[in-house]
Tab-separated table of C-alpha atoms in Angstrom:
chain	number	residue	atom	x	y	z
A	164	MET	CA	0.000	0.000	0.000
A	165	SER	CA	1.455	3.360	-0.979
A	166	LYS	CA	0.851	6.986	0.042
A	167	THR	CA	-0.935	6.088	3.225
A	168	LEU	CA	-1.674	8.036	6.404
A	169	TYR	CA	-2.126	5.579	9.278
A	170	LEU	CA	-3.878	6.774	12.453
A	171	LEU	CA	-2.325	4.675	15.235
A	172	PRO	CA	-3.365	3.998	18.840
A	173	ASN	CA	-1.113	4.412	21.877
A	174	LEU	CA	-1.414	2.912	25.372
A	175	LEU	CA	-3.339	4.887	28.005
A	176	ASP	CA	-0.675	3.993	30.587
A	177	GLU	CA	2.776	4.063	28.978
A	178	ASN	CA	4.187	1.505	31.429
A	179	GLN	CA	1.920	-1.264	30.181
A	180	PRO	CA	3.064	-3.946	27.724
A	181	VAL	CA	1.760	-3.235	24.219
A	182	GLU	CA	0.838	-6.909	23.677
A	183	GLY	CA	-1.751	-6.833	26.451
A	184	PHE	CA	-3.536	-3.641	25.507
A	185	LEU	CA	-3.134	-3.070	21.766
A	186	PRO	CA	-4.117	-5.417	18.895
A	187	SER	CA	-1.327	-7.469	17.342
A	188	SER	CA	-2.101	-6.078	13.871
A	189	LEU	CA	-0.409	-2.857	15.040
A	190	LYS	CA	3.172	-4.191	15.064
A	191	PRO	CA	3.546	-4.880	11.313
A	192	VAL	CA	1.947	-1.510	10.549
A	193	VAL	CA	4.415	0.397	12.768
A	194	ASN	CA	7.264	-1.585	11.219
A	195	SER	CA	6.146	-0.506	7.737
A	196	LEU	CA	6.299	3.241	8.501
A	197	THR	CA	8.687	5.549	6.697
A	198	GLY	CA	7.734	8.406	9.024
A	199	LEU	CA	5.742	9.266	12.125
A	200	PHE	CA	3.886	12.424	13.135
A	201	ALA	CA	3.866	12.716	16.941
A	202	GLU	CA	3.323	15.248	19.738
A	203	SER	CA	7.025	15.132	20.707
A	204	GLU	CA	10.269	13.576	19.405
A	205	LYS	CA	10.783	11.785	22.699
A	206	GLY	CA	7.259	10.347	22.671
A	207	ALA	CA	7.692	9.218	19.057
A	208	ARG	CA	10.964	7.393	19.792
A	209	LYS	CA	9.498	5.703	22.874
A	210	TYR	CA	6.532	4.549	20.804
A	211	LEU	CA	8.622	3.172	17.944
A	212	LEU	CA	10.909	1.291	20.377
A	213	LYS	CA	7.918	-0.662	21.643
A	214	PHE	CA	7.707	-2.311	18.201
A	215	MET	CA	11.268	-2.333	16.774
A	216	ASP	CA	14.945	-2.112	17.763
A	217	ARG	CA	16.936	1.124	18.090
A	218	GLU	CA	18.704	0.725	14.754
A	219	LYS	CA	15.457	0.398	12.835
A	220	MET	CA	13.852	3.187	14.869
A	221	GLN	CA	16.543	5.657	13.823
A	222	LYS	CA	15.559	5.206	10.188
A	223	VAL	CA	11.992	6.362	10.778
A	224	GLN	CA	11.611	10.091	10.155
A	225	ILE	CA	9.813	12.000	12.931
A	226	LYS	CA	7.843	15.228	12.512
A	227	LEU	CA	5.972	17.136	15.196
A	228	LEU	CA	2.189	17.369	15.118
A	229	ASN	CA	0.839	19.308	18.080
A	230	GLU	CA	-0.970	22.532	18.959
A	231	HIS	CA	1.987	24.563	17.611
A	232	THR	CA	1.904	22.973	14.148
A	233	GLU	CA	0.873	25.556	11.549
A	234	ASP	CA	-1.191	25.053	8.403
A	235	LYS	CA	1.850	25.612	6.154
A	236	ASP	CA	3.659	22.756	7.985
A	237	LEU	CA	0.729	20.474	7.196
A	238	GLN	CA	1.082	21.121	3.462
A	239	GLU	CA	4.752	20.177	3.749
A	240	TYR	CA	3.783	17.046	5.723
A	241	ILE	CA	1.456	15.952	2.924
A	242	HIS	CA	4.388	16.419	0.559
A	243	SER	CA	6.455	14.115	2.826
A	244	ILE	CA	3.810	11.409	2.534
A	245	ARG	CA	3.903	11.786	-1.260
A	246	GLU	CA	7.671	11.266	-1.259
A	247	LYS	CA	8.045	8.753	1.549
A	248	GLU	CA	5.069	6.603	1.304
A	249	ILE	CA	3.693	5.372	4.625
A	250	TRP	CA	3.324	7.741	7.563
A	251	GLY	CA	1.671	7.284	10.917
A	252	VAL	CA	0.044	9.685	13.384
A	253	VAL	CA	0.265	8.900	17.096
A	254	SER	CA	-0.582	10.926	20.205
A	255	ASP	CA	0.874	10.634	23.721
A	256	ALA	CA	-1.986	8.382	24.891
A	257	GLY	CA	-5.010	6.590	23.431
A	258	LEU	CA	-6.400	7.332	19.979
A	259	PRO	CA	-4.937	10.161	17.894
A	260	ILE	CA	-7.209	13.049	16.784
A	261	ILE	CA	-9.697	12.447	19.628
A	262	ALA	CA	-9.177	15.472	21.904
A	263	ASP	CA	-5.856	15.974	20.079
A	264	PRO	CA	-4.622	17.688	16.887
A	265	GLY	CA	-4.373	15.779	13.597
A	266	ALA	CA	-7.788	16.269	11.982
A	267	LYS	CA	-6.579	18.886	9.482
A	268	LEU	CA	-3.701	16.664	8.331
A	269	THR	CA	-6.137	13.765	7.879
A	270	MET	CA	-8.513	15.959	5.835
A	271	LEU	CA	-5.587	17.069	3.642
A	272	ALA	CA	-4.686	13.400	3.103
A	273	HIS	CA	-8.281	12.717	1.950
A	274	ARG	CA	-8.133	15.746	-0.358
A	275	SER	CA	-4.832	14.509	-1.795
A	276	LYS	CA	-6.449	11.134	-2.568
A	277	MET	CA	-4.183	9.248	-0.172
A	278	HIS	CA	-5.247	6.138	1.725
A	279	VAL	CA	-6.404	6.981	5.256
A	280	LYS	CA	-6.257	3.890	7.455
A	281	MET	CA	-6.345	3.085	11.147
A	282	VAL	CA	-5.564	0.448	13.739
A	283	SER	CA	-8.054	0.521	16.611
A	284	GLY	CA	-7.059	0.861	20.248
A	285	PRO	CA	-8.142	2.174	23.626
A	286	SER	CA	-10.017	5.483	23.951
A	287	SER	CA	-10.297	6.742	27.532
A	288	ILE	CA	-13.436	8.675	26.542
A	289	MET	CA	-15.178	5.545	25.239
A	290	MET	CA	-14.017	3.407	28.155
A	291	ALA	CA	-15.325	5.997	30.607
A	292	LEU	CA	-18.655	6.140	28.775
A	293	VAL	CA	-19.048	2.336	28.661
A	294	MET	CA	-18.223	1.953	32.368
A	295	SER	CA	-20.205	4.992	33.592
A	296	GLY	CA	-23.553	3.216	33.393
A	297	PHE	CA	-24.894	6.284	31.551
A	298	ASN	CA	-26.699	6.337	28.196
A	299	GLY	CA	-24.373	5.170	25.408
A	300	GLN	CA	-26.941	5.661	22.662
A	301	LYS	CA	-26.651	9.464	22.672
A	302	PHE	CA	-23.646	11.377	23.944
A	303	GLN	CA	-21.655	14.532	23.434
A	304	PHE	CA	-17.950	15.212	24.004
A	305	HIS	CA	-16.951	18.801	24.842
A	306	GLY	CA	-13.161	18.494	25.081
A	307	TYR	CA	-11.859	20.945	27.692
A	308	LEU	CA	-14.334	23.283	29.409
A	309	PRO	CA	-13.364	26.948	30.030
A	310	ARG	CA	-10.543	27.547	32.536
A	311	LYS	CA	-11.915	30.585	34.436
A	312	GLU	CA	-14.079	29.524	37.349
A	313	GLU	CA	-17.101	31.674	36.550
A	314	GLN	CA	-17.276	30.489	32.927
A	315	LEU	CA	-16.549	26.907	33.936
A	316	VAL	CA	-19.449	26.875	36.411
A	317	GLN	CA	-21.738	28.271	33.705
A	318	ALA	CA	-20.545	25.594	31.260
A	319	LEU	CA	-21.257	22.847	33.821
A	320	LYS	CA	-24.784	24.182	34.317
A	321	ASP	CA	-25.379	24.432	30.561
A	322	ILE	CA	-24.163	20.866	30.073
A	323	GLU	CA	-26.375	19.622	32.917
A	324	LYS	CA	-29.413	21.263	31.308
A	325	LYS	CA	-28.547	19.731	27.945
A	326	ALA	CA	-28.125	16.229	29.448
A	327	LYS	CA	-31.638	16.391	30.894
A	328	GLN	CA	-33.314	18.014	27.884
A	329	GLU	CA	-31.747	15.686	25.303
A	330	GLN	CA	-31.262	12.575	27.496
A	331	SER	CA	-27.710	12.557	26.214
A	332	THR	CA	-24.584	11.746	28.253
A	333	GLN	CA	-22.204	14.721	28.485
A	334	ILE	CA	-18.445	14.052	28.548
A	335	TRP	CA	-15.439	16.314	29.108
A	336	ILE	CA	-11.783	16.197	30.180
A	337	GLU	CA	-9.359	18.345	32.172
A	338	ALA	CA	-5.602	18.441	32.803
A	339	PRO	CA	-4.670	15.878	35.515
A	340	TYR	CA	-3.489	18.515	38.016
A	341	ARG	CA	-6.994	20.053	37.965
A	342	THR	CA	-8.932	16.795	38.535
A	343	GLN	CA	-9.711	17.516	42.204
A	344	LYS	CA	-10.752	21.094	41.413
A	345	MET	CA	-13.146	19.842	38.694
A	346	ILE	CA	-14.707	17.341	41.108
A	347	ASP	CA	-15.081	19.999	43.833
A	348	LEU	CA	-16.733	22.509	41.497
A	349	SER	CA	-19.035	19.854	40.027
A	350	LEU	CA	-20.206	18.742	43.485
A	351	GLN	CA	-20.718	22.368	44.465
A	352	HIS	CA	-22.702	23.490	41.427
A	353	LEU	CA	-24.534	20.490	39.938
A	354	GLN	CA	-27.990	19.417	41.118
A	355	LYS	CA	-28.394	16.703	43.767
A	356	ASN	CA	-30.132	14.222	41.466
A	357	THR	CA	-27.681	14.668	38.568
A	358	LEU	CA	-25.624	11.551	37.906
A	359	PHE	CA	-21.876	12.249	37.878
A	360	CYS	CA	-19.085	9.861	36.908
A	361	VAL	CA	-15.326	10.306	37.211
A	362	ALA	CA	-13.127	7.693	35.492
A	363	ILE	CA	-9.543	7.904	36.785
A	364	ASN	CA	-6.306	6.192	35.618
A	365	LEU	CA	-8.104	3.990	33.103
A	366	THR	CA	-6.504	0.587	32.291
A	367	SER	CA	-3.865	1.056	35.030
A	368	SER	CA	-3.788	-0.792	38.349
A	369	HIS	CA	-4.998	2.462	39.967
A	370	GLU	CA	-8.131	2.582	37.797
A	371	LYS	CA	-11.220	3.958	39.546
A	372	VAL	CA	-14.648	4.511	38.024
A	373	LEU	CA	-17.048	6.199	40.434
A	374	SER	CA	-20.594	6.732	39.200
A	375	MET	CA	-23.426	8.015	41.398
A	376	SER	CA	-25.686	11.013	42.044
A	377	ILE	CA	-24.239	14.330	43.205
A	378	ALA	CA	-26.007	13.751	46.559
A	379	GLU	CA	-24.138	10.445	46.994
A	380	TRP	CA	-20.844	11.999	45.846
A	381	LYS	CA	-21.159	14.626	48.563
A	382	LYS	CA	-21.383	11.924	51.246
A	383	LEU	CA	-18.288	10.202	49.867
A	384	ASN	CA	-15.846	13.068	50.534
A	385	PHE	CA	-13.627	11.715	47.749
A	386	LYS	CA	-10.045	12.953	47.376
A	387	THR	CA	-7.675	12.147	44.527
A	388	ASP	CA	-4.163	13.078	43.425
A	389	LYS	CA	-3.129	14.513	40.059
A	390	SER	CA	-4.513	11.651	38.008
A	391	PRO	CA	-5.777	11.708	34.411
A	392	ALA	CA	-9.573	11.631	34.468
A	393	VAL	CA	-12.633	11.705	32.223
A	394	PHE	CA	-15.796	13.397	33.567
A	395	LEU	CA	-19.377	12.505	32.627
A	396	LEU	CA	-22.819	13.601	33.674
A	397	ALA	CA	-26.313	12.372	32.936
B	10	MET	CA	-11.645	-10.333	41.920
B	11	SER	CA	-15.212	-11.079	42.920
B	12	LYS	CA	-18.638	-9.709	42.007
B	13	THR	CA	-17.474	-8.079	38.824
B	14	LEU	CA	-19.289	-6.865	35.721
B	15	TYR	CA	-16.870	-6.857	32.781
B	16	LEU	CA	-17.734	-4.805	29.683
B	17	LEU	CA	-16.073	-6.676	26.813
B	18	PRO	CA	-15.270	-5.727	23.208
B	19	ASN	CA	-16.218	-7.747	20.145
B	20	LEU	CA	-14.770	-7.665	16.623
B	21	LEU	CA	-16.340	-5.294	14.077
B	22	ASP	CA	-16.112	-8.019	11.422
B	23	GLU	CA	-16.863	-11.420	12.951
B	24	ASN	CA	-14.735	-13.276	10.396
B	25	GLN	CA	-11.521	-11.691	11.618
B	26	PRO	CA	-9.073	-13.431	13.964
B	27	VAL	CA	-9.406	-12.087	17.534
B	28	GLU	CA	-5.607	-11.976	17.982
B	29	GLY	CA	-5.195	-9.386	15.273
B	30	PHE	CA	-7.918	-6.979	16.342
B	31	LEU	CA	-8.481	-7.356	20.087
B	32	PRO	CA	-5.915	-6.963	22.908
B	33	SER	CA	-4.438	-10.161	24.350
B	34	SER	CA	-5.575	-9.216	27.884
B	35	LEU	CA	-9.109	-10.159	26.760
B	36	LYS	CA	-8.557	-13.942	26.618
B	37	PRO	CA	-7.871	-14.548	30.340
B	38	VAL	CA	-10.820	-12.300	31.234
B	39	VAL	CA	-13.257	-14.241	29.017
B	40	ASN	CA	-11.880	-17.483	30.453
B	41	SER	CA	-12.627	-16.261	33.984
B	42	LEU	CA	-16.333	-15.601	33.301
B	43	THR	CA	-19.043	-17.517	35.121
B	44	GLY	CA	-21.689	-15.910	32.908
B	45	LEU	CA	-22.180	-13.695	29.868
B	46	PHE	CA	-24.910	-11.181	28.985
B	47	ALA	CA	-25.267	-10.997	25.196
B	48	GLU	CA	-27.688	-9.859	22.491
B	49	SER	CA	-28.372	-13.471	21.434
B	50	GLU	CA	-27.519	-17.001	22.635
B	51	LYS	CA	-25.958	-17.807	19.275
B	52	GLY	CA	-23.816	-14.660	19.351
B	53	ALA	CA	-22.708	-15.425	22.923
B	54	ARG	CA	-21.634	-18.978	22.061
B	55	LYS	CA	-19.760	-17.806	18.953
B	56	TYR	CA	-17.949	-15.209	21.052
B	57	LEU	CA	-16.954	-17.628	23.821
B	58	LEU	CA	-15.663	-20.180	21.294
B	59	LYS	CA	-13.156	-17.627	20.025
B	60	PHE	CA	-11.419	-17.882	23.423
B	61	MET	CA	-12.118	-21.405	24.775
B	62	ASP	CA	-13.140	-24.930	23.703
B	63	ARG	CA	-16.729	-26.188	23.446
B	64	GLU	CA	-16.646	-28.090	26.731
B	65	LYS	CA	-15.586	-25.027	28.702
B	66	MET	CA	-18.017	-22.805	26.773
B	67	GLN	CA	-20.972	-24.968	27.833
B	68	LYS	CA	-20.248	-24.189	31.503
B	69	VAL	CA	-20.639	-20.443	30.992
B	70	GLN	CA	-24.189	-19.311	31.735
B	71	ILE	CA	-25.730	-17.077	29.063
B	72	LYS	CA	-28.470	-14.483	29.615
B	73	LEU	CA	-29.991	-12.183	27.021
B	74	LEU	CA	-29.439	-8.440	27.190
B	75	ASN	CA	-31.111	-6.629	24.319
B	76	GLU	CA	-33.909	-4.177	23.555
B	77	HIS	CA	-36.478	-6.675	24.912
B	78	THR	CA	-34.827	-7.012	28.346
B	79	GLU	CA	-37.086	-5.529	31.031
B	80	ASP	CA	-36.085	-3.708	34.215
B	81	LYS	CA	-37.211	-6.650	36.394
B	82	ASP	CA	-34.843	-8.943	34.448
B	83	LEU	CA	-31.978	-6.566	35.227
B	84	GLN	CA	-32.593	-6.892	38.972
B	85	GLU	CA	-32.435	-10.665	38.573
B	86	TYR	CA	-29.227	-10.319	36.541
B	87	ILE	CA	-27.606	-8.348	39.362
B	88	HIS	CA	-28.628	-11.188	41.664
B	89	SER	CA	-26.861	-13.627	39.302
B	90	ILE	CA	-23.645	-11.628	39.579
B	91	ARG	CA	-23.948	-11.733	43.383
B	92	GLU	CA	-24.206	-15.530	43.256
B	93	LYS	CA	-21.903	-16.320	40.367
B	94	GLU	CA	-19.181	-13.865	40.636
B	95	ILE	CA	-17.773	-12.697	37.314
B	96	TRP	CA	-20.088	-11.775	34.453
B	97	GLY	CA	-19.374	-10.167	31.116
B	98	VAL	CA	-21.421	-8.008	28.758
B	99	VAL	CA	-20.809	-8.279	25.027
B	100	SER	CA	-22.658	-6.956	21.986
B	101	ASP	CA	-22.762	-8.326	18.437
B	102	ALA	CA	-19.997	-5.968	17.264
B	103	GLY	CA	-17.578	-3.440	18.738
B	104	LEU	CA	-17.921	-2.011	22.246
B	105	PRO	CA	-20.939	-2.913	24.375
B	106	ILE	CA	-23.247	-0.098	25.614
B	107	ILE	CA	-22.200	2.283	22.812
B	108	ALA	CA	-25.328	2.465	20.614
B	109	ASP	CA	-26.468	-0.731	22.376
B	110	PRO	CA	-28.352	-1.671	25.582
B	111	GLY	CA	-26.477	-2.399	28.825
B	112	ALA	CA	-26.172	1.004	30.522
B	113	LYS	CA	-28.943	0.294	33.046
B	114	LEU	CA	-27.346	-3.017	34.078
B	115	THR	CA	-23.996	-1.256	34.513
B	116	MET	CA	-25.595	1.478	36.645
B	117	LEU	CA	-27.234	-1.209	38.811
B	118	ALA	CA	-23.841	-2.867	39.245
B	119	HIS	CA	-22.382	0.462	40.452
B	120	ARG	CA	-25.326	0.899	42.833
B	121	SER	CA	-24.759	-2.631	44.168
B	122	LYS	CA	-21.098	-1.794	44.877
B	123	MET	CA	-19.802	-4.334	42.378
B	124	HIS	CA	-16.581	-3.884	40.424
B	125	VAL	CA	-17.237	-2.495	36.957
B	126	LYS	CA	-14.303	-3.232	34.662
B	127	MET	CA	-13.568	-3.218	30.967
B	128	VAL	CA	-11.236	-4.456	28.263
B	129	SER	CA	-10.832	-1.939	25.450
B	130	GLY	CA	-11.476	-2.742	21.814
B	131	PRO	CA	-12.589	-1.306	18.492
B	132	SER	CA	-15.427	1.233	18.304
B	133	SER	CA	-16.691	1.874	14.769
B	134	ILE	CA	-17.891	5.325	15.878
B	135	MET	CA	-14.438	6.342	17.137
B	136	MET	CA	-12.651	4.835	14.141
B	137	ALA	CA	-14.964	6.712	11.795
B	138	LEU	CA	-14.358	9.956	13.706
B	139	VAL	CA	-10.550	9.541	13.710
B	140	MET	CA	-10.444	8.738	9.982
B	141	SER	CA	-13.009	11.339	8.886
B	142	GLY	CA	-10.565	14.239	9.126
B	143	PHE	CA	-13.231	16.154	11.058
B	144	ASN	CA	-12.837	17.847	14.477
B	145	GLY	CA	-12.121	15.246	17.167
B	146	GLN	CA	-12.002	17.778	19.992
B	147	LYS	CA	-15.782	18.312	20.058
B	148	PHE	CA	-18.318	15.799	18.786
B	149	GLN	CA	-21.813	14.507	19.329
B	150	PHE	CA	-23.259	11.036	18.702
B	151	HIS	CA	-26.998	10.842	17.942
B	152	GLY	CA	-27.485	7.081	17.610
B	153	TYR	CA	-30.226	6.394	15.031
B	154	LEU	CA	-32.016	9.353	13.426
B	155	PRO	CA	-35.810	9.203	12.895
B	156	ARG	CA	-37.047	6.647	10.353
B	157	LYS	CA	-39.768	8.644	8.567
B	158	GLU	CA	-38.350	10.625	5.663
B	159	GLU	CA	-39.791	14.008	6.588
B	160	GLN	CA	-38.511	13.835	10.179
B	161	LEU	CA	-35.190	12.409	9.056
B	162	VAL	CA	-34.609	15.289	6.645
B	163	GLN	CA	-35.446	17.753	9.424
B	164	ALA	CA	-33.006	15.954	11.791
B	165	LEU	CA	-30.242	16.145	9.162
B	166	LYS	CA	-30.825	19.881	8.773
B	167	ASP	CA	-30.841	20.409	12.563
B	168	ILE	CA	-27.599	18.457	12.919
B	169	GLU	CA	-26.002	20.432	10.100
B	170	LYS	CA	-26.925	23.717	11.802
B	171	LYS	CA	-25.529	22.456	15.109
B	172	ALA	CA	-22.217	21.350	13.511
B	173	LYS	CA	-21.666	24.842	12.146
B	174	GLN	CA	-22.829	26.737	15.247
B	175	GLU	CA	-20.838	24.655	17.725
B	176	GLN	CA	-17.960	23.587	15.435
B	177	SER	CA	-18.652	20.071	16.632
B	178	THR	CA	-18.574	16.909	14.508
B	179	GLN	CA	-21.982	15.216	14.289
B	180	ILE	CA	-22.127	11.411	14.124
B	181	TRP	CA	-24.985	8.962	13.555
B	182	ILE	CA	-25.652	5.402	12.416
B	183	GLU	CA	-28.304	3.530	10.427
B	184	ALA	CA	-29.200	-0.099	9.725
B	185	PRO	CA	-26.967	-1.461	6.905
B	186	TYR	CA	-29.849	-2.003	4.480
B	187	ARG	CA	-30.609	1.737	4.646
B	188	THR	CA	-27.030	2.965	4.019
B	189	GLN	CA	-27.652	3.967	0.389
B	190	LYS	CA	-30.917	5.724	1.307
B	191	MET	CA	-29.122	7.731	4.033
B	192	ILE	CA	-26.401	8.788	1.593
B	193	ASP	CA	-28.982	9.785	-1.052
B	194	LEU	CA	-31.032	11.865	1.398
B	195	SER	CA	-27.919	13.522	2.829
B	196	LEU	CA	-26.668	14.531	-0.634
B	197	GLN	CA	-30.125	15.805	-1.501
B	198	HIS	CA	-30.733	17.904	1.631
B	199	LEU	CA	-27.370	19.021	3.065
B	200	GLN	CA	-25.630	22.202	1.922
B	201	LYS	CA	-22.964	22.106	-0.799
B	202	ASN	CA	-20.113	23.204	1.477
B	203	THR	CA	-21.001	20.830	4.329
B	204	LEU	CA	-18.373	18.135	4.860
B	205	PHE	CA	-19.853	14.636	4.836
B	206	CYS	CA	-18.086	11.370	5.687
B	207	VAL	CA	-19.314	7.800	5.308
B	208	ALA	CA	-17.191	5.054	6.893
B	209	ILE	CA	-18.186	1.645	5.537
B	210	ASN	CA	-17.162	-1.915	6.573
B	211	LEU	CA	-14.568	-0.697	9.068
B	212	THR	CA	-11.567	-2.991	9.752
B	213	SER	CA	-12.649	-5.390	6.965
B	214	SER	CA	-10.932	-5.767	3.600
B	215	HIS	CA	-13.896	-3.856	2.099
B	216	GLU	CA	-13.310	-0.834	4.348
B	217	LYS	CA	-14.044	2.530	2.690
B	218	VAL	CA	-13.816	5.943	4.316
B	219	LEU	CA	-15.022	8.712	1.999
B	220	SER	CA	-14.760	12.249	3.332
B	221	MET	CA	-15.456	15.350	1.238
B	222	SER	CA	-17.912	18.210	0.699
B	223	ILE	CA	-21.488	17.524	-0.394
B	224	ALA	CA	-20.638	19.225	-3.723
B	225	GLU	CA	-17.806	16.718	-4.276
B	226	TRP	CA	-19.992	13.777	-3.152
B	227	LYS	CA	-22.563	14.733	-5.801
B	228	LYS	CA	-19.928	14.450	-8.546
B	229	LEU	CA	-18.865	11.002	-7.283
B	230	ASN	CA	-22.209	9.266	-7.934
B	231	PHE	CA	-21.283	6.717	-5.218
B	232	LYS	CA	-23.261	3.469	-4.899
B	233	THR	CA	-22.895	0.914	-2.125
B	234	ASP	CA	-24.504	-2.348	-1.073
B	235	LYS	CA	-26.072	-3.145	2.308
B	236	SER	CA	-22.922	-2.434	4.316
B	237	PRO	CA	-22.642	-1.297	7.934
B	238	ALA	CA	-21.776	2.394	7.958
B	239	VAL	CA	-21.144	5.331	10.259
B	240	PHE	CA	-22.154	8.806	9.041
B	241	LEU	CA	-20.522	12.092	10.030
B	242	LEU	CA	-20.880	15.711	9.094
B	243	ALA	CA	-18.925	18.862	9.865
């Protein structure tokens, strides 16, 4: 297969063995890459070394694809795929594109009539939704909510209203160091009968999925450290 | 681990080998099950046989979990988990719960203080979103749109408006035998500059992900057979 952009999954917990958590069809795909778009050089090298030795890894070209990548870089990246035929996209954890950059590059690959292919893998957002016990037939993902407290509280209230009006599960994320703050604000401002789920450290041995009403959450007096989390309400 | 409800992934294409498309951590989990909730008995047996021999399979209790399952059955199911300790939930394809029943049972398991755990696997909705080239930082899944043509056309127009207002990718599904009809209606009623993606037969050798503007779709004159598809617009 030539001129292909492969969207590739990563582990959710980088210390896990790839064999246990990613499908075996991934290894031959990674070994076929002429280049890899990744959030950082270090992350890209770590990823490649999970599937090949150092000597082979050093032959794979690495280009950065993150929030600093500009549109003119993307055009150049498409040119790279034209010249060197099989490129991958990987993010630091889970599925690329989902809550991460990469969509524009993928659209350019479609426009340039390249093959766009994928190997499936874990998505923390989907795992959180499946395990929440909330409606999985209608849902909405908001990415990051506003940072400033006043706007964040308003966003939480808007989302809560939407969940009830549309009977649709609402999902969002936050930087790990703000997990406790997000829980505190949610317990403070959401209604007692609203169902709230926090899915922490998914797939790791410290995984915790807590799903109950705001009233029950308040009794729990739950405290966490700076752990990656997905938040859901219904 | 005792009193556990395991949410388990299935293949998207049942003819594929499990080793290639599902993580290896799934096999020991399936082999630990005392019972399995599934959409059909036949589907459950097929699934179990991918991981164990017939003799072992016949010892795993099977209970139906589908659109006909009533709330009183769910209470009895929770009782089954209390007695026989490790139960799984699996759907006919992809991740359970997502666009399928099972959320209520999972919520009951949380309420009964059972462990709720999961093994990750392929989600056709997420794969379609990643490969579409559309925004993966904000998206909404609508499940099935209304059946009747007039209401369906109105739903498509509402979704299109929402995508543009909220800059959020809109995703929906339809029964395979109505894939061509959904494409025809979308081309007929969506605006020329709207981006439309159809992801067909994901992970199979007949996989096709077409992503372009409605104007470009109209030039393509695309015809498909009764294939499973995910639809997206942006």
